[in-house]
mmCIF file of C-alpha atoms in Angstrom:
data_model
loop_
_atom_site.group_PDB
_atom_site.id
_atom_site.type_symbol
_atom_site.label_atom_id
_atom_site.label_comp_id
_atom_site.label_asym_id
_atom_site.label_seq_id
_atom_site.Cartn_x
_atom_site.Cartn_y
_atom_site.Cartn_z
ATOM 1 C CA LYS A 1 -55.346 21.693 101.478
ATOM 2 C CA GLN A 2 -52.201 20.587 102.074
ATOM 3 C CA GLU A 3 -49.490 22.817 100.080
ATOM 4 C CA VAL A 4 -45.952 21.557 99.519
ATOM 5 C CA THR A 5 -42.966 23.710 98.273
ATOM 6 C CA GLN A 6 -39.160 22.553 97.701
ATOM 7 C CA ILE A 7 -36.513 25.237 97.421
ATOM 8 C CA PRO A 8 -34.578 26.105 95.401
ATOM 9 C CA ALA A 9 -36.306 24.395 92.652
ATOM 10 C CA ALA A 10 -32.156 23.073 90.724
ATOM 11 C CA LEU A 11 -29.156 23.489 92.976
ATOM 12 C CA SER A 12 -25.962 22.707 91.307
ATOM 13 C CA VAL A 13 -22.661 21.298 94.004
ATOM 14 C CA PRO A 14 -18.909 20.126 93.269
ATOM 15 C CA GLU A 15 -18.326 17.255 94.446
ATOM 16 C CA GLY A 16 -18.004 16.113 98.307
ATOM 17 C CA GLU A 17 -19.309 19.467 99.223
ATOM 18 C CA ASN A 18 -22.297 18.924 102.087
ATOM 19 C CA LEU A 19 -25.711 19.900 101.311
ATOM 20 C CA VAL A 20 -29.461 20.773 102.292
ATOM 21 C CA LEU A 21 -32.476 20.375 100.878
ATOM 22 C CA ASN A 22 -35.542 21.985 101.743
ATOM 23 C CA CYS A 23 -39.322 20.649 101.790
ATOM 24 C CA SER A 24 -42.205 23.393 103.561
ATOM 25 C CA PHE A 25 -45.925 22.520 104.013
ATOM 26 C CA THR A 26 -48.662 24.218 104.999
ATOM 27 C CA ASP A 27 -50.398 22.079 107.076
ATOM 28 C CA SER A 28 -48.265 21.196 110.577
ATOM 29 C CA ALA A 29 -51.525 18.162 111.101
ATOM 30 C CA ILE A 30 -48.990 15.070 109.439
ATOM 31 C CA TYR A 31 -49.023 11.875 109.904
ATOM 32 C CA ASN A 32 -45.215 11.357 108.494
ATOM 33 C CA LEU A 33 -43.291 12.727 105.882
ATOM 34 C CA GLN A 34 -41.147 11.058 103.130
ATOM 35 C CA TRP A 35 -38.469 11.582 101.255
ATOM 36 C CA PHE A 36 -37.706 10.268 97.597
ATOM 37 C CA ARG A 37 -35.406 9.859 94.225
ATOM 38 C CA GLN A 38 -36.239 10.223 91.478
ATOM 39 C CA ASP A 39 -33.744 9.904 88.087
ATOM 40 C CA PRO A 40 -34.433 10.483 84.698
ATOM 41 C CA GLY A 41 -37.609 8.672 82.967
ATOM 42 C CA LYS A 42 -37.238 6.316 86.646
ATOM 43 C CA GLY A 43 -39.824 6.114 89.050
ATOM 44 C CA LEU A 44 -39.810 7.239 92.749
ATOM 45 C CA THR A 45 -37.349 5.480 95.125
ATOM 46 C CA SER A 46 -37.795 6.005 99.159
ATOM 47 C CA LEU A 47 -34.934 7.478 100.571
ATOM 48 C CA LEU A 48 -36.171 8.176 104.233
ATOM 49 C CA LEU A 49 -39.625 8.242 105.978
ATOM 50 C CA ILE A 50 -39.876 10.290 108.874
ATOM 51 C CA GLN A 51 -42.700 9.789 111.690
ATOM 52 C CA SER A 52 -44.363 12.952 113.117
ATOM 53 C CA SER A 53 -43.546 11.748 115.925
ATOM 54 C CA GLN A 54 -39.592 11.908 115.318
ATOM 55 C CA ARG A 55 -36.892 14.778 114.967
ATOM 56 C CA GLU A 56 -34.785 13.241 112.588
ATOM 57 C CA GLN A 57 -33.697 9.617 110.396
ATOM 58 C CA THR A 58 -30.244 9.027 108.839
ATOM 59 C CA SER A 59 -29.599 6.026 106.195
ATOM 60 C CA GLY A 60 -26.137 6.368 105.338
ATOM 61 C CA ARG A 61 -24.920 10.214 103.723
ATOM 62 C CA LEU A 62 -28.740 10.836 104.136
ATOM 63 C CA ASN A 63 -30.406 12.594 107.414
ATOM 64 C CA ALA A 64 -33.826 14.153 106.937
ATOM 65 C CA SER A 65 -35.173 16.232 110.049
ATOM 66 C CA LEU A 66 -38.240 17.425 110.349
ATOM 67 C CA ASP A 67 -39.508 19.963 112.230
ATOM 68 C CA LYS A 68 -43.704 20.191 112.436
ATOM 69 C CA SER A 69 -44.953 23.350 114.296
ATOM 70 C CA SER A 70 -42.740 25.531 111.798
ATOM 71 C CA GLY A 71 -44.272 22.883 108.714
ATOM 72 C CA ARG A 72 -40.558 22.108 107.492
ATOM 73 C CA SER A 73 -38.565 19.057 106.671
ATOM 74 C CA THR A 74 -34.698 19.208 105.599
ATOM 75 C CA LEU A 75 -32.644 16.668 103.499
ATOM 76 C CA TYR A 76 -28.785 16.943 104.168
ATOM 77 C CA ILE A 77 -26.639 15.121 102.240
ATOM 78 C CA ALA A 78 -23.006 14.182 103.024
ATOM 79 C CA ALA A 79 -19.777 14.724 100.981
ATOM 80 C CA SER A 80 -21.830 14.737 97.738
ATOM 81 C CA GLN A 81 -21.162 12.297 94.982
ATOM 82 C CA PRO A 82 -21.907 12.407 91.113
ATOM 83 C CA GLY A 83 -24.258 9.754 91.652
ATOM 84 C CA ASP A 84 -26.224 12.024 93.550
ATOM 85 C CA SER A 85 -27.736 13.113 91.226
ATOM 86 C CA ALA A 86 -31.449 13.451 90.508
ATOM 87 C CA THR A 87 -34.272 14.746 91.570
ATOM 88 C CA TYR A 88 -35.199 14.757 95.333
ATOM 89 C CA LEU A 89 -38.930 14.675 96.519
ATOM 90 C CA CYS A 90 -40.924 15.705 99.601
ATOM 91 C CA ALA A 91 -44.690 13.892 100.436
ATOM 92 C CA VAL A 92 -46.287 14.829 103.210
ATOM 93 C CA ASN A 93 -48.584 12.314 104.299
ATOM 94 C CA THR A 94 -52.035 13.067 106.360
ATOM 95 C CA ASN A 95 -53.484 11.767 109.417
ATOM 96 C CA ALA A 96 -56.545 10.902 106.739
ATOM 97 C CA GLY A 97 -53.623 9.001 104.146
ATOM 98 C CA LYS A 98 -53.769 11.375 101.699
ATOM 99 C CA SER A 99 -50.508 12.100 100.736
ATOM 100 C CA THR A 100 -48.699 15.626 99.110
ATOM 101 C CA PHE A 101 -45.775 15.728 96.804
ATOM 102 C CA GLY A 102 -43.949 19.268 95.782
ATOM 103 C CA ASP A 103 -42.236 19.727 92.990
ATOM 104 C CA GLY A 104 -38.967 18.259 93.697
ATOM 105 C CA THR A 105 -35.513 19.724 93.646
ATOM 106 C CA THR A 106 -33.276 18.834 90.669
ATOM 107 C CA LEU A 107 -29.573 18.139 92.015
ATOM 108 C CA THR A 108 -26.445 18.296 89.445
ATOM 109 C CA VAL A 109 -23.044 17.180 91.687
ATOM 110 C CA LYS A 110 -20.422 18.359 89.248
ATOM 111 C CA PRO A 111 -17.332 16.144 89.243
ATOM 112 C CA GLU B 1 -38.769 -9.483 96.539
ATOM 113 C CA ALA B 2 -40.426 -8.095 93.382
ATOM 114 C CA GLY B 3 -41.209 -4.831 92.890
ATOM 115 C CA VAL B 4 -44.201 -2.533 91.772
ATOM 116 C CA ALA B 5 -45.194 -3.288 87.702
ATOM 117 C CA GLN B 6 -46.116 -1.258 85.368
ATOM 118 C CA SER B 7 -47.155 -1.574 81.102
ATOM 119 C CA PRO B 8 -46.980 -0.745 78.758
ATOM 120 C CA ARG B 9 -43.131 1.502 79.847
ATOM 121 C CA TYR B 10 -44.179 4.246 76.744
ATOM 122 C CA LYS B 11 -47.721 4.821 75.086
ATOM 123 C CA ILE B 12 -48.421 7.250 72.182
ATOM 124 C CA ILE B 13 -52.344 7.959 71.178
ATOM 125 C CA GLU B 14 -53.827 10.388 69.492
ATOM 126 C CA LYS B 15 -56.215 12.736 70.760
ATOM 127 C CA ARG B 16 -59.644 11.326 71.295
ATOM 128 C CA GLN B 17 -58.350 7.889 71.708
ATOM 129 C CA SER B 18 -58.671 5.432 74.491
ATOM 130 C CA VAL B 19 -55.739 3.878 76.599
ATOM 131 C CA ALA B 20 -55.559 1.817 79.186
ATOM 132 C CA PHE B 21 -52.500 1.079 81.934
ATOM 133 C CA TRP B 22 -52.211 -1.966 84.409
ATOM 134 C CA CYS B 23 -50.470 -2.335 87.485
ATOM 135 C CA ASN B 24 -49.462 -4.926 89.688
ATOM 136 C CA PRO B 25 -48.295 -3.989 93.207
ATOM 137 C CA ILE B 26 -45.875 -5.389 95.713
ATOM 138 C CA SER B 27 -47.483 -9.142 97.339
ATOM 139 C CA GLY B 28 -49.514 -8.487 100.150
ATOM 140 C CA HIS B 29 -49.481 -4.443 99.965
ATOM 141 C CA ALA B 30 -53.244 -3.236 100.455
ATOM 142 C CA THR B 31 -52.963 0.208 99.516
ATOM 143 C CA LEU B 32 -52.516 1.380 95.901
ATOM 144 C CA TYR B 33 -52.141 4.076 94.336
ATOM 145 C CA TRP B 34 -52.333 6.041 90.898
ATOM 146 C CA TYR B 35 -50.750 9.095 90.203
ATOM 147 C CA GLN B 36 -49.941 11.790 87.552
ATOM 148 C CA GLN B 37 -47.078 13.431 87.004
ATOM 149 C CA ILE B 38 -46.707 16.247 84.528
ATOM 150 C CA LEU B 39 -42.471 17.117 83.288
ATOM 151 C CA GLY B 40 -41.421 19.442 86.336
ATOM 152 C CA GLN B 41 -43.826 18.112 88.690
ATOM 153 C CA GLY B 42 -44.337 16.407 91.533
ATOM 154 C CA PRO B 43 -47.444 13.121 91.687
ATOM 155 C CA LYS B 44 -50.469 14.047 91.814
ATOM 156 C CA LEU B 45 -52.811 11.632 93.581
ATOM 157 C CA LEU B 46 -55.447 10.541 91.186
ATOM 158 C CA ILE B 47 -56.723 7.438 92.994
ATOM 159 C CA GLN B 48 -55.791 5.243 95.707
ATOM 160 C CA PHE B 49 -57.752 2.008 96.593
ATOM 161 C CA GLN B 50 -57.161 0.092 100.083
ATOM 162 C CA ASN B 51 -57.731 -3.879 99.103
ATOM 163 C CA ASN B 52 -60.487 -3.335 96.033
ATOM 164 C CA GLY B 53 -62.386 -0.077 97.990
ATOM 165 C CA VAL B 54 -61.375 2.814 97.254
ATOM 166 C CA VAL B 55 -60.046 5.286 99.534
ATOM 167 C CA ASP B 56 -59.609 8.489 97.444
ATOM 168 C CA ASP B 57 -60.679 9.896 94.205
ATOM 169 C CA SER B 58 -60.860 13.501 94.900
ATOM 170 C CA GLN B 59 -58.675 14.852 92.057
ATOM 171 C CA LEU B 60 -59.807 11.920 89.458
ATOM 172 C CA PRO B 61 -61.148 13.377 86.444
ATOM 173 C CA LYS B 62 -64.429 10.933 86.436
ATOM 174 C CA ASP B 63 -65.471 12.462 83.071
ATOM 175 C CA ARG B 64 -62.538 10.611 81.629
ATOM 176 C CA PHE B 65 -60.415 8.439 83.560
ATOM 177 C CA SER B 66 -61.637 5.270 85.436
ATOM 178 C CA ALA B 67 -60.247 3.018 87.551
ATOM 179 C CA GLU B 68 -60.419 -0.864 88.768
ATOM 180 C CA ARG B 69 -58.907 -2.644 91.915
ATOM 181 C CA LEU B 70 -59.993 -6.107 90.279
ATOM 182 C CA LYS B 71 -59.578 -8.604 93.559
ATOM 183 C CA GLY B 72 -57.437 -6.249 95.589
ATOM 184 C CA VAL B 73 -54.573 -6.928 93.730
ATOM 185 C CA ASP B 74 -54.038 -5.651 90.090
ATOM 186 C CA SER B 75 -55.054 -2.558 88.926
ATOM 187 C CA THR B 76 -56.023 -0.645 85.705
ATOM 188 C CA LEU B 77 -56.851 3.062 84.876
ATOM 189 C CA LYS B 78 -57.849 4.038 81.665
ATOM 190 C CA ILE B 79 -58.376 7.117 79.630
ATOM 191 C CA GLN B 80 -61.099 7.852 77.141
ATOM 192 C CA PRO B 81 -60.862 10.073 75.510
ATOM 193 C CA ALA B 82 -57.472 11.275 75.790
ATOM 194 C CA LYS B 83 -57.155 14.930 75.652
ATOM 195 C CA LEU B 84 -53.721 16.766 75.060
ATOM 196 C CA GLU B 85 -52.971 17.597 78.532
ATOM 197 C CA ASP B 86 -53.260 14.028 79.463
ATOM 198 C CA SER B 87 -49.479 13.612 78.839
ATOM 199 C CA ALA B 88 -47.542 12.483 81.163
ATOM 200 C CA VAL B 89 -46.110 9.913 83.212
ATOM 201 C CA TYR B 90 -48.819 7.638 85.095
ATOM 202 C CA LEU B 91 -46.854 6.086 88.250
ATOM 203 C CA CYS B 92 -48.485 3.290 90.407
ATOM 204 C CA ALA B 93 -47.214 2.520 93.740
ATOM 205 C CA SER B 94 -48.037 0.672 96.736
ATOM 206 C CA SER B 95 -47.464 0.235 100.499
ATOM 207 C CA PHE B 96 -48.680 -2.317 102.937
ATOM 208 C CA LEU B 97 -50.710 0.026 104.771
ATOM 209 C CA THR B 98 -51.619 3.328 104.258
ATOM 210 C CA ARG B 99 -50.642 5.970 106.729
ATOM 211 C CA ASN B 100 -47.563 5.037 108.263
ATOM 212 C CA THR B 101 -45.596 2.566 105.916
ATOM 213 C CA GLU B 102 -42.949 3.620 102.514
ATOM 214 C CA ALA B 103 -44.729 3.637 99.658
ATOM 215 C CA PHE B 104 -43.145 1.827 97.151
ATOM 216 C CA PHE B 105 -43.564 3.320 93.150
ATOM 217 C CA GLY B 106 -43.148 1.178 89.883
ATOM 218 C CA GLN B 107 -41.375 2.677 86.836
ATOM 219 C CA GLY B 108 -44.115 4.177 84.865
ATOM 220 C CA THR B 109 -46.285 4.863 82.085
ATOM 221 C CA ARG B 110 -45.046 7.760 79.889
ATOM 222 C CA LEU B 111 -47.889 8.947 78.265
ATOM 223 C CA THR B 112 -47.424 11.402 74.825
ATOM 224 C CA VAL B 113 -50.986 12.552 73.657
ATOM 225 C CA VAL B 114 -50.274 13.402 69.848
#
């Protein structure tokens, strides 16, 4: 059974700092991995989708990396802004099309 | 492009009552998911449809939860009877295909059972 862990559970940083969010998974037989952002009381917004054959994906100030063999993905946020404050979730998708989410990292960027 | 629509946004019911949630996926998306998200946790998949067929309902509490997807488009999720532990946000998502495309989420329905 796939288990997904996100550490830390919460993170507070000053504005402008670069930061890394971590996602680890127990079964490396994945099809792809997706990072989401969730604002309080809202649904999930897709940030990046990284296929199992890819090492990284970039979108603006966001960069996601994937190391299947070690069961790890990181989301790098450059030059953080207060508007980046949200909960960040990773979801691991298996070859059978099943998604398992981590419990998320709640990020607070202080002005 | 219109997003995934869900209704209602909020619902408060007493335990043992029944409740239904509705989801309209993005047009053309074959795959539809229902997730339960308890406060402080990540979403947990309840059921996944491919068109109007069920792909995965292994985590759906079938004694009280049911879901259907009419004509492979809209879907409803029902809870009958509700328990206190069903209090959560119920998220609907859709994707064009199953595995290799992004999933898009609706705003969710926040259910409170008192």
